[in-house]
């Protein structure tokens, strides 16, 4: 029951509260660029996609921490979730600075990621960690592509994305050290398809 209440609290905080970062945003101290309307819309759309990714990360880690029976692994997952909360706050701050909003479908994204995390964790801890590795690898690849698309002038957003990419790669490496298994190619492919649907939709809605 304690784990369930913790997961429910994470859902409410993620979806309905203003996230509070433990660490200052990498964008702190970087002046806002004088972007054109087109550049601002592009930056905002990409940051909305990144924000959705962090909503899903909270759901995934919360579900996995709720299900696992391994206390040490639970603490590892909750620690990663706390670090991802910084990302959630930073991307939310960038959306506000760019004059835009988070995805209207965030409750749907959270529910889907929570369901995936729960199912994976029920299979085994190694499978659960395998989903973490694959998710973080895909997120890192998305962030790399965003660095190629964000306006050069928007140094604040670029600083946030660069730091997030480093953190996601570190989380993937940590999950491997904890005993993650490599997911079957079919599962990896399905995850990429699901991510494509999510990112394409979140870009606009």
PDB file of C-alpha atoms in Angstrom:
ATOM      1  CA  UNK A   1       0.000   0.000   0.000  1.00  0.00           C
ATOM      2  CA  UNK A   2       2.867   2.394   0.764  1.00  0.00           C
ATOM      3  CA  UNK A   3       4.302   1.875  -2.717  1.00  0.00           C
ATOM      4  CA  UNK A   4       0.850   2.423  -4.271  1.00  0.00           C
ATOM      5  CA  UNK A   5       0.394   5.696  -2.382  1.00  0.00           C
ATOM      6  CA  UNK A   6       3.856   6.822  -3.434  1.00  0.00           C
ATOM      7  CA  UNK A   7       3.004   6.096  -7.071  1.00  0.00           C
ATOM      8  CA  UNK A   8      -0.327   7.937  -6.767  1.00  0.00           C
ATOM      9  CA  UNK A   9       1.449  10.922  -5.234  1.00  0.00           C
ATOM     10  CA  UNK A  10       3.943  10.919  -8.112  1.00  0.00           C
ATOM     11  CA  UNK A  11       1.103  10.924 -10.632  1.00  0.00           C
ATOM     12  CA  UNK A  12      -0.633  13.872  -8.998  1.00  0.00           C
ATOM     13  CA  UNK A  13       2.591  15.846  -8.668  1.00  0.00           C
ATOM     14  CA  UNK A  14       3.613  15.140 -12.255  1.00  0.00           C
ATOM     15  CA  UNK A  15       0.287  16.009 -13.859  1.00  0.00           C
ATOM     16  CA  UNK A  16      -1.174  18.736 -11.674  1.00  0.00           C
ATOM     17  CA  UNK A  17       1.566  20.463  -9.668  1.00  0.00           C
ATOM     18  CA  UNK A  18       4.349  22.778 -10.752  1.00  0.00           C
ATOM     19  CA  UNK A  19       7.484  20.605 -10.613  1.00  0.00           C
ATOM     20  CA  UNK A  20      10.267  21.827  -8.347  1.00  0.00           C
ATOM     21  CA  UNK A  21      13.832  21.069  -9.371  1.00  0.00           C
ATOM     22  CA  UNK A  22      16.480  20.197  -6.798  1.00  0.00           C
ATOM     23  CA  UNK A  23      19.135  21.630  -9.109  1.00  0.00           C
ATOM     24  CA  UNK A  24      19.129  24.898 -11.004  1.00  0.00           C
ATOM     25  CA  UNK A  25      18.274  24.710 -14.674  1.00  0.00           C
ATOM     26  CA  UNK A  26      21.197  24.685 -17.116  1.00  0.00           C
ATOM     27  CA  UNK A  27      19.405  27.622 -18.765  1.00  0.00           C
ATOM     28  CA  UNK A  28      19.896  29.785 -15.665  1.00  0.00           C
ATOM     29  CA  UNK A  29      21.845  32.910 -16.504  1.00  0.00           C
ATOM     30  CA  UNK A  30      21.489  32.495 -20.270  1.00  0.00           C
ATOM     31  CA  UNK A  31      19.702  35.423 -21.845  1.00  0.00           C
ATOM     32  CA  UNK A  32      16.553  34.698 -23.830  1.00  0.00           C
ATOM     33  CA  UNK A  33      17.209  34.960 -27.549  1.00  0.00           C
ATOM     34  CA  UNK A  34      15.294  37.276 -29.864  1.00  0.00           C
ATOM     35  CA  UNK A  35      13.619  34.478 -31.816  1.00  0.00           C
ATOM     36  CA  UNK A  36      11.324  34.829 -34.787  1.00  0.00           C
ATOM     37  CA  UNK A  37       7.783  33.494 -34.397  1.00  0.00           C
ATOM     38  CA  UNK A  38       8.709  30.424 -36.433  1.00  0.00           C
ATOM     39  CA  UNK A  39      11.818  29.743 -34.342  1.00  0.00           C
ATOM     40  CA  UNK A  40       9.905  30.201 -31.098  1.00  0.00           C
ATOM     41  CA  UNK A  41       7.177  27.797 -32.208  1.00  0.00           C
ATOM     42  CA  UNK A  42       9.770  25.192 -33.174  1.00  0.00           C
ATOM     43  CA  UNK A  43      11.639  25.502 -29.871  1.00  0.00           C
ATOM     44  CA  UNK A  44       8.391  25.291 -27.930  1.00  0.00           C
ATOM     45  CA  UNK A  45       7.195  22.234 -29.867  1.00  0.00           C
ATOM     46  CA  UNK A  46      10.461  20.402 -29.237  1.00  0.00           C
ATOM     47  CA  UNK A  47      10.464  21.304 -25.555  1.00  0.00           C
ATOM     48  CA  UNK A  48       6.852  20.114 -25.282  1.00  0.00           C
ATOM     49  CA  UNK A  49       7.951  16.750 -26.686  1.00  0.00           C
ATOM     50  CA  UNK A  50      10.809  16.654 -24.179  1.00  0.00           C
ATOM     51  CA  UNK A  51       8.413  17.528 -21.369  1.00  0.00           C
ATOM     52  CA  UNK A  52       6.177  14.620 -22.388  1.00  0.00           C
ATOM     53  CA  UNK A  53       9.205  12.350 -22.246  1.00  0.00           C
ATOM     54  CA  UNK A  54       9.798  13.409 -18.659  1.00  0.00           C
ATOM     55  CA  UNK A  55       6.135  12.839 -17.779  1.00  0.00           C
ATOM     56  CA  UNK A  56       6.531   9.307 -19.110  1.00  0.00           C
ATOM     57  CA  UNK A  57       9.778   8.856 -17.178  1.00  0.00           C
ATOM     58  CA  UNK A  58       7.993   9.700 -13.927  1.00  0.00           C
ATOM     59  CA  UNK A  59       5.279   7.180 -14.770  1.00  0.00           C
ATOM     60  CA  UNK A  60       7.725   4.448 -15.748  1.00  0.00           C
ATOM     61  CA  UNK A  61       9.939   4.784 -12.677  1.00  0.00           C
ATOM     62  CA  UNK A  62       6.974   5.119 -10.306  1.00  0.00           C
ATOM     63  CA  UNK A  63       5.341   1.954 -11.646  1.00  0.00           C
ATOM     64  CA  UNK A  64       8.562  -0.030 -11.493  1.00  0.00           C
ATOM     65  CA  UNK A  65       9.314   1.137  -7.944  1.00  0.00           C
ATOM     66  CA  UNK A  66       5.778   0.184  -6.893  1.00  0.00           C
ATOM     67  CA  UNK A  67       6.032  -3.369  -8.216  1.00  0.00           C
ATOM     68  CA  UNK A  68       9.585  -4.461  -7.404  1.00  0.00           C
ATOM     69  CA  UNK A  69      10.185  -6.436  -4.205  1.00  0.00           C
ATOM     70  CA  UNK A  70      13.859  -5.464  -4.149  1.00  0.00           C
ATOM     71  CA  UNK A  71      14.294  -2.561  -1.696  1.00  0.00           C
ATOM     72  CA  UNK A  72      17.675  -1.579  -3.129  1.00  0.00           C
ATOM     73  CA  UNK A  73      16.308  -1.496  -6.672  1.00  0.00           C
ATOM     74  CA  UNK A  74      13.287   0.488  -5.497  1.00  0.00           C
ATOM     75  CA  UNK A  75      15.588   3.135  -4.036  1.00  0.00           C
ATOM     76  CA  UNK A  76      17.613   3.176  -7.276  1.00  0.00           C
ATOM     77  CA  UNK A  77      14.440   3.766  -9.309  1.00  0.00           C
ATOM     78  CA  UNK A  78      13.134   6.455  -6.982  1.00  0.00           C
ATOM     79  CA  UNK A  79      16.506   8.209  -7.067  1.00  0.00           C
ATOM     80  CA  UNK A  80      16.413   8.221 -10.874  1.00  0.00           C
ATOM     81  CA  UNK A  81      12.844   9.559 -10.740  1.00  0.00           C
ATOM     82  CA  UNK A  82      13.975  12.432  -8.519  1.00  0.00           C
ATOM     83  CA  UNK A  83      16.676  13.326 -11.036  1.00  0.00           C
ATOM     84  CA  UNK A  84      14.115  13.140 -13.853  1.00  0.00           C
ATOM     85  CA  UNK A  85      11.941  15.535 -11.846  1.00  0.00           C
ATOM     86  CA  UNK A  86      14.617  18.159 -12.470  1.00  0.00           C
ATOM     87  CA  UNK A  87      14.197  17.530 -16.201  1.00  0.00           C
ATOM     88  CA  UNK A  88      10.436  17.866 -15.843  1.00  0.00           C
ATOM     89  CA  UNK A  89      10.843  21.214 -14.118  1.00  0.00           C
ATOM     90  CA  UNK A  90      13.464  22.479 -16.568  1.00  0.00           C
ATOM     91  CA  UNK A  91      11.387  21.647 -19.646  1.00  0.00           C
ATOM     92  CA  UNK A  92       8.314  23.198 -18.017  1.00  0.00           C
ATOM     93  CA  UNK A  93      10.303  26.365 -17.340  1.00  0.00           C
ATOM     94  CA  UNK A  94      11.436  26.499 -20.963  1.00  0.00           C
ATOM     95  CA  UNK A  95       7.850  26.134 -22.201  1.00  0.00           C
ATOM     96  CA  UNK A  96       6.817  29.027 -19.973  1.00  0.00           C
ATOM     97  CA  UNK A  97       9.741  31.162 -21.167  1.00  0.00           C
ATOM     98  CA  UNK A  98       8.805  30.401 -24.781  1.00  0.00           C
ATOM     99  CA  UNK A  99       5.177  31.346 -24.153  1.00  0.00           C
ATOM    100  CA  UNK A 100       3.764  27.883 -24.738  1.00  0.00           C
ATOM    101  CA  UNK A 101       2.128  25.033 -22.781  1.00  0.00           C
ATOM    102  CA  UNK A 102       2.651  21.332 -22.022  1.00  0.00           C
ATOM    103  CA  UNK A 103       0.866  18.643 -24.020  1.00  0.00           C
ATOM    104  CA  UNK A 104      -2.866  18.470 -23.400  1.00  0.00           C
ATOM    105  CA  UNK A 105      -2.573  14.681 -23.519  1.00  0.00           C
ATOM    106  CA  UNK A 106      -0.171  14.332 -20.601  1.00  0.00           C
ATOM    107  CA  UNK A 107      -2.616  12.212 -18.526  1.00  0.00           C
ATOM    108  CA  UNK A 108      -2.821   9.765 -21.440  1.00  0.00           C
ATOM    109  CA  UNK A 109       0.959   9.612 -21.834  1.00  0.00           C
ATOM    110  CA  UNK A 110       1.398   9.071 -18.093  1.00  0.00           C
ATOM    111  CA  UNK A 111      -1.190   6.287 -17.993  1.00  0.00           C
ATOM    112  CA  UNK A 112       0.379   4.466 -20.944  1.00  0.00           C
ATOM    113  CA  UNK A 113       3.908   4.642 -19.538  1.00  0.00           C
ATOM    114  CA  UNK A 114       2.685   3.581 -16.098  1.00  0.00           C
ATOM    115  CA  UNK A 115       0.987   0.534 -17.611  1.00  0.00           C
ATOM    116  CA  UNK A 116       4.153  -0.426 -19.520  1.00  0.00           C
ATOM    117  CA  UNK A 117       6.291   0.007 -16.415  1.00  0.00           C
ATOM    118  CA  UNK A 118       3.934  -2.117 -14.340  1.00  0.00           C
ATOM    119  CA  UNK A 119       3.841  -4.958 -16.875  1.00  0.00           C
ATOM    120  CA  UNK A 120       7.618  -4.943 -17.342  1.00  0.00           C
ATOM    121  CA  UNK A 121       8.248  -4.953 -13.596  1.00  0.00           C
ATOM    122  CA  UNK A 122       5.883  -7.873 -13.078  1.00  0.00           C
ATOM    123  CA  UNK A 123       7.866  -9.953 -15.598  1.00  0.00           C
ATOM    124  CA  UNK A 124      11.136  -9.478 -13.698  1.00  0.00           C
ATOM    125  CA  UNK A 125      13.418  -6.804 -12.301  1.00  0.00           C
ATOM    126  CA  UNK A 126      15.899  -7.480 -15.114  1.00  0.00           C
ATOM    127  CA  UNK A 127      13.175  -6.925 -17.715  1.00  0.00           C
ATOM    128  CA  UNK A 128      12.059  -3.784 -15.913  1.00  0.00           C
ATOM    129  CA  UNK A 129      15.592  -2.424 -16.050  1.00  0.00           C
ATOM    130  CA  UNK A 130      15.796  -3.471 -19.690  1.00  0.00           C
ATOM    131  CA  UNK A 131      12.892  -1.153 -20.407  1.00  0.00           C
ATOM    132  CA  UNK A 132      14.740   1.628 -18.599  1.00  0.00           C
ATOM    133  CA  UNK A 133      17.811   1.107 -20.780  1.00  0.00           C
ATOM    134  CA  UNK A 134      15.867   1.031 -24.034  1.00  0.00           C
ATOM    135  CA  UNK A 135      13.722   4.009 -23.025  1.00  0.00           C
ATOM    136  CA  UNK A 136      16.729   6.091 -22.008  1.00  0.00           C
ATOM    137  CA  UNK A 137      18.596   5.160 -25.194  1.00  0.00           C
ATOM    138  CA  UNK A 138      15.640   6.218 -27.332  1.00  0.00           C
ATOM    139  CA  UNK A 139      15.191   9.441 -25.368  1.00  0.00           C
ATOM    140  CA  UNK A 140      18.892  10.212 -25.754  1.00  0.00           C
ATOM    141  CA  UNK A 141      18.589   9.707 -29.519  1.00  0.00           C
ATOM    142  CA  UNK A 142      15.580  12.056 -29.632  1.00  0.00           C
ATOM    143  CA  UNK A 143      17.477  14.684 -27.664  1.00  0.00           C
ATOM    144  CA  UNK A 144      20.415  14.397 -30.052  1.00  0.00           C
ATOM    145  CA  UNK A 145      18.070  14.991 -32.983  1.00  0.00           C
ATOM    146  CA  UNK A 146      16.572  18.002 -31.193  1.00  0.00           C
ATOM    147  CA  UNK A 147      20.008  19.547 -30.850  1.00  0.00           C
ATOM    148  CA  UNK A 148      20.175  19.422 -34.630  1.00  0.00           C
ATOM    149  CA  UNK A 149      16.792  21.145 -34.968  1.00  0.00           C
ATOM    150  CA  UNK A 150      16.726  23.741 -32.187  1.00  0.00           C
ATOM    151  CA  UNK A 151      17.592  27.251 -33.384  1.00  0.00           C
ATOM    152  CA  UNK A 152      21.242  28.044 -32.720  1.00  0.00           C
ATOM    153  CA  UNK A 153      20.088  31.306 -31.152  1.00  0.00           C
ATOM    154  CA  UNK A 154      18.078  29.480 -28.478  1.00  0.00           C
ATOM    155  CA  UNK A 155      21.051  28.713 -26.272  1.00  0.00           C
ATOM    156  CA  UNK A 156      18.873  28.363 -23.158  1.00  0.00           C
ATOM    157  CA  UNK A 157      16.890  25.460 -24.603  1.00  0.00           C
ATOM    158  CA  UNK A 158      20.019  23.904 -26.058  1.00  0.00           C
ATOM    159  CA  UNK A 159      21.735  23.965 -22.648  1.00  0.00           C
ATOM    160  CA  UNK A 160      18.801  22.125 -21.086  1.00  0.00           C
ATOM    161  CA  UNK A 161      18.671  19.489 -23.834  1.00  0.00           C
ATOM    162  CA  UNK A 162      22.426  18.868 -23.689  1.00  0.00           C
ATOM    163  CA  UNK A 163      22.329  18.313 -19.925  1.00  0.00           C
ATOM    164  CA  UNK A 164      19.277  16.055 -20.196  1.00  0.00           C
ATOM    165  CA  UNK A 165      21.013  13.937 -22.836  1.00  0.00           C
ATOM    166  CA  UNK A 166      24.016  13.412 -20.555  1.00  0.00           C
ATOM    167  CA  UNK A 167      21.737  12.413 -17.664  1.00  0.00           C
ATOM    168  CA  UNK A 168      19.685   9.960 -19.763  1.00  0.00           C
ATOM    169  CA  UNK A 169      22.838   8.208 -20.950  1.00  0.00           C
ATOM    170  CA  UNK A 170      24.020   7.944 -17.339  1.00  0.00           C
ATOM    171  CA  UNK A 171      20.672   6.459 -16.272  1.00  0.00           C
ATOM    172  CA  UNK A 172      20.903   3.839 -19.015  1.00  0.00           C
ATOM    173  CA  UNK A 173      24.420   2.891 -17.936  1.00  0.00           C
ATOM    174  CA  UNK A 174      23.299   2.640 -14.297  1.00  0.00           C
ATOM    175  CA  UNK A 175      20.415   0.335 -15.250  1.00  0.00           C
ATOM    176  CA  UNK A 176      22.829  -1.946 -17.095  1.00  0.00           C
ATOM    177  CA  UNK A 177      25.026  -2.101 -13.987  1.00  0.00           C
ATOM    178  CA  UNK A 178      21.950  -3.044 -11.939  1.00  0.00           C
ATOM    179  CA  UNK A 179      21.386  -6.120 -14.124  1.00  0.00           C
ATOM    180  CA  UNK A 180      19.216  -5.035 -17.063  1.00  0.00           C
ATOM    181  CA  UNK A 181      18.646  -7.519 -19.865  1.00  0.00           C
ATOM    182  CA  UNK A 182      18.565  -6.520 -23.522  1.00  0.00           C
ATOM    183  CA  UNK A 183      15.009  -6.482 -24.799  1.00  0.00           C
ATOM    184  CA  UNK A 184      14.119  -8.535 -27.892  1.00  0.00           C
ATOM    185  CA  UNK A 185      14.349  -6.609 -31.201  1.00  0.00           C
ATOM    186  CA  UNK A 186      10.573  -6.874 -31.657  1.00  0.00           C
ATOM    187  CA  UNK A 187       9.945  -5.147 -28.332  1.00  0.00           C
ATOM    188  CA  UNK A 188      12.507  -2.466 -29.121  1.00  0.00           C
ATOM    189  CA  UNK A 189      10.802  -1.873 -32.467  1.00  0.00           C
ATOM    190  CA  UNK A 190       7.371  -1.590 -30.878  1.00  0.00           C
ATOM    191  CA  UNK A 191       8.750   0.912 -28.379  1.00  0.00           C
ATOM    192  CA  UNK A 192      10.172   3.003 -31.230  1.00  0.00           C
ATOM    193  CA  UNK A 193       6.794   2.984 -33.002  1.00  0.00           C
ATOM    194  CA  UNK A 194       4.998   4.025 -29.809  1.00  0.00           C
ATOM    195  CA  UNK A 195       7.574   6.769 -29.221  1.00  0.00           C
ATOM    196  CA  UNK A 196       7.091   8.035 -32.778  1.00  0.00           C
ATOM    197  CA  UNK A 197       3.339   8.295 -32.293  1.00  0.00           C
ATOM    198  CA  UNK A 198       3.808  10.090 -28.994  1.00  0.00           C
ATOM    199  CA  UNK A 199       6.420  12.580 -30.196  1.00  0.00           C
ATOM    200  CA  UNK A 200       4.540  13.372 -33.411  1.00  0.00           C
ATOM    201  CA  UNK A 201       1.330  14.033 -31.486  1.00  0.00           C
ATOM    202  CA  UNK A 202       2.966  15.961 -28.642  1.00  0.00           C
ATOM    203  CA  UNK A 203       4.717  18.203 -31.170  1.00  0.00           C
ATOM    204  CA  UNK A 204       1.324  19.775 -31.876  1.00  0.00           C
ATOM    205  CA  UNK A 205      -1.090  18.871 -29.066  1.00  0.00           C
TER     206      UNK A 205
END
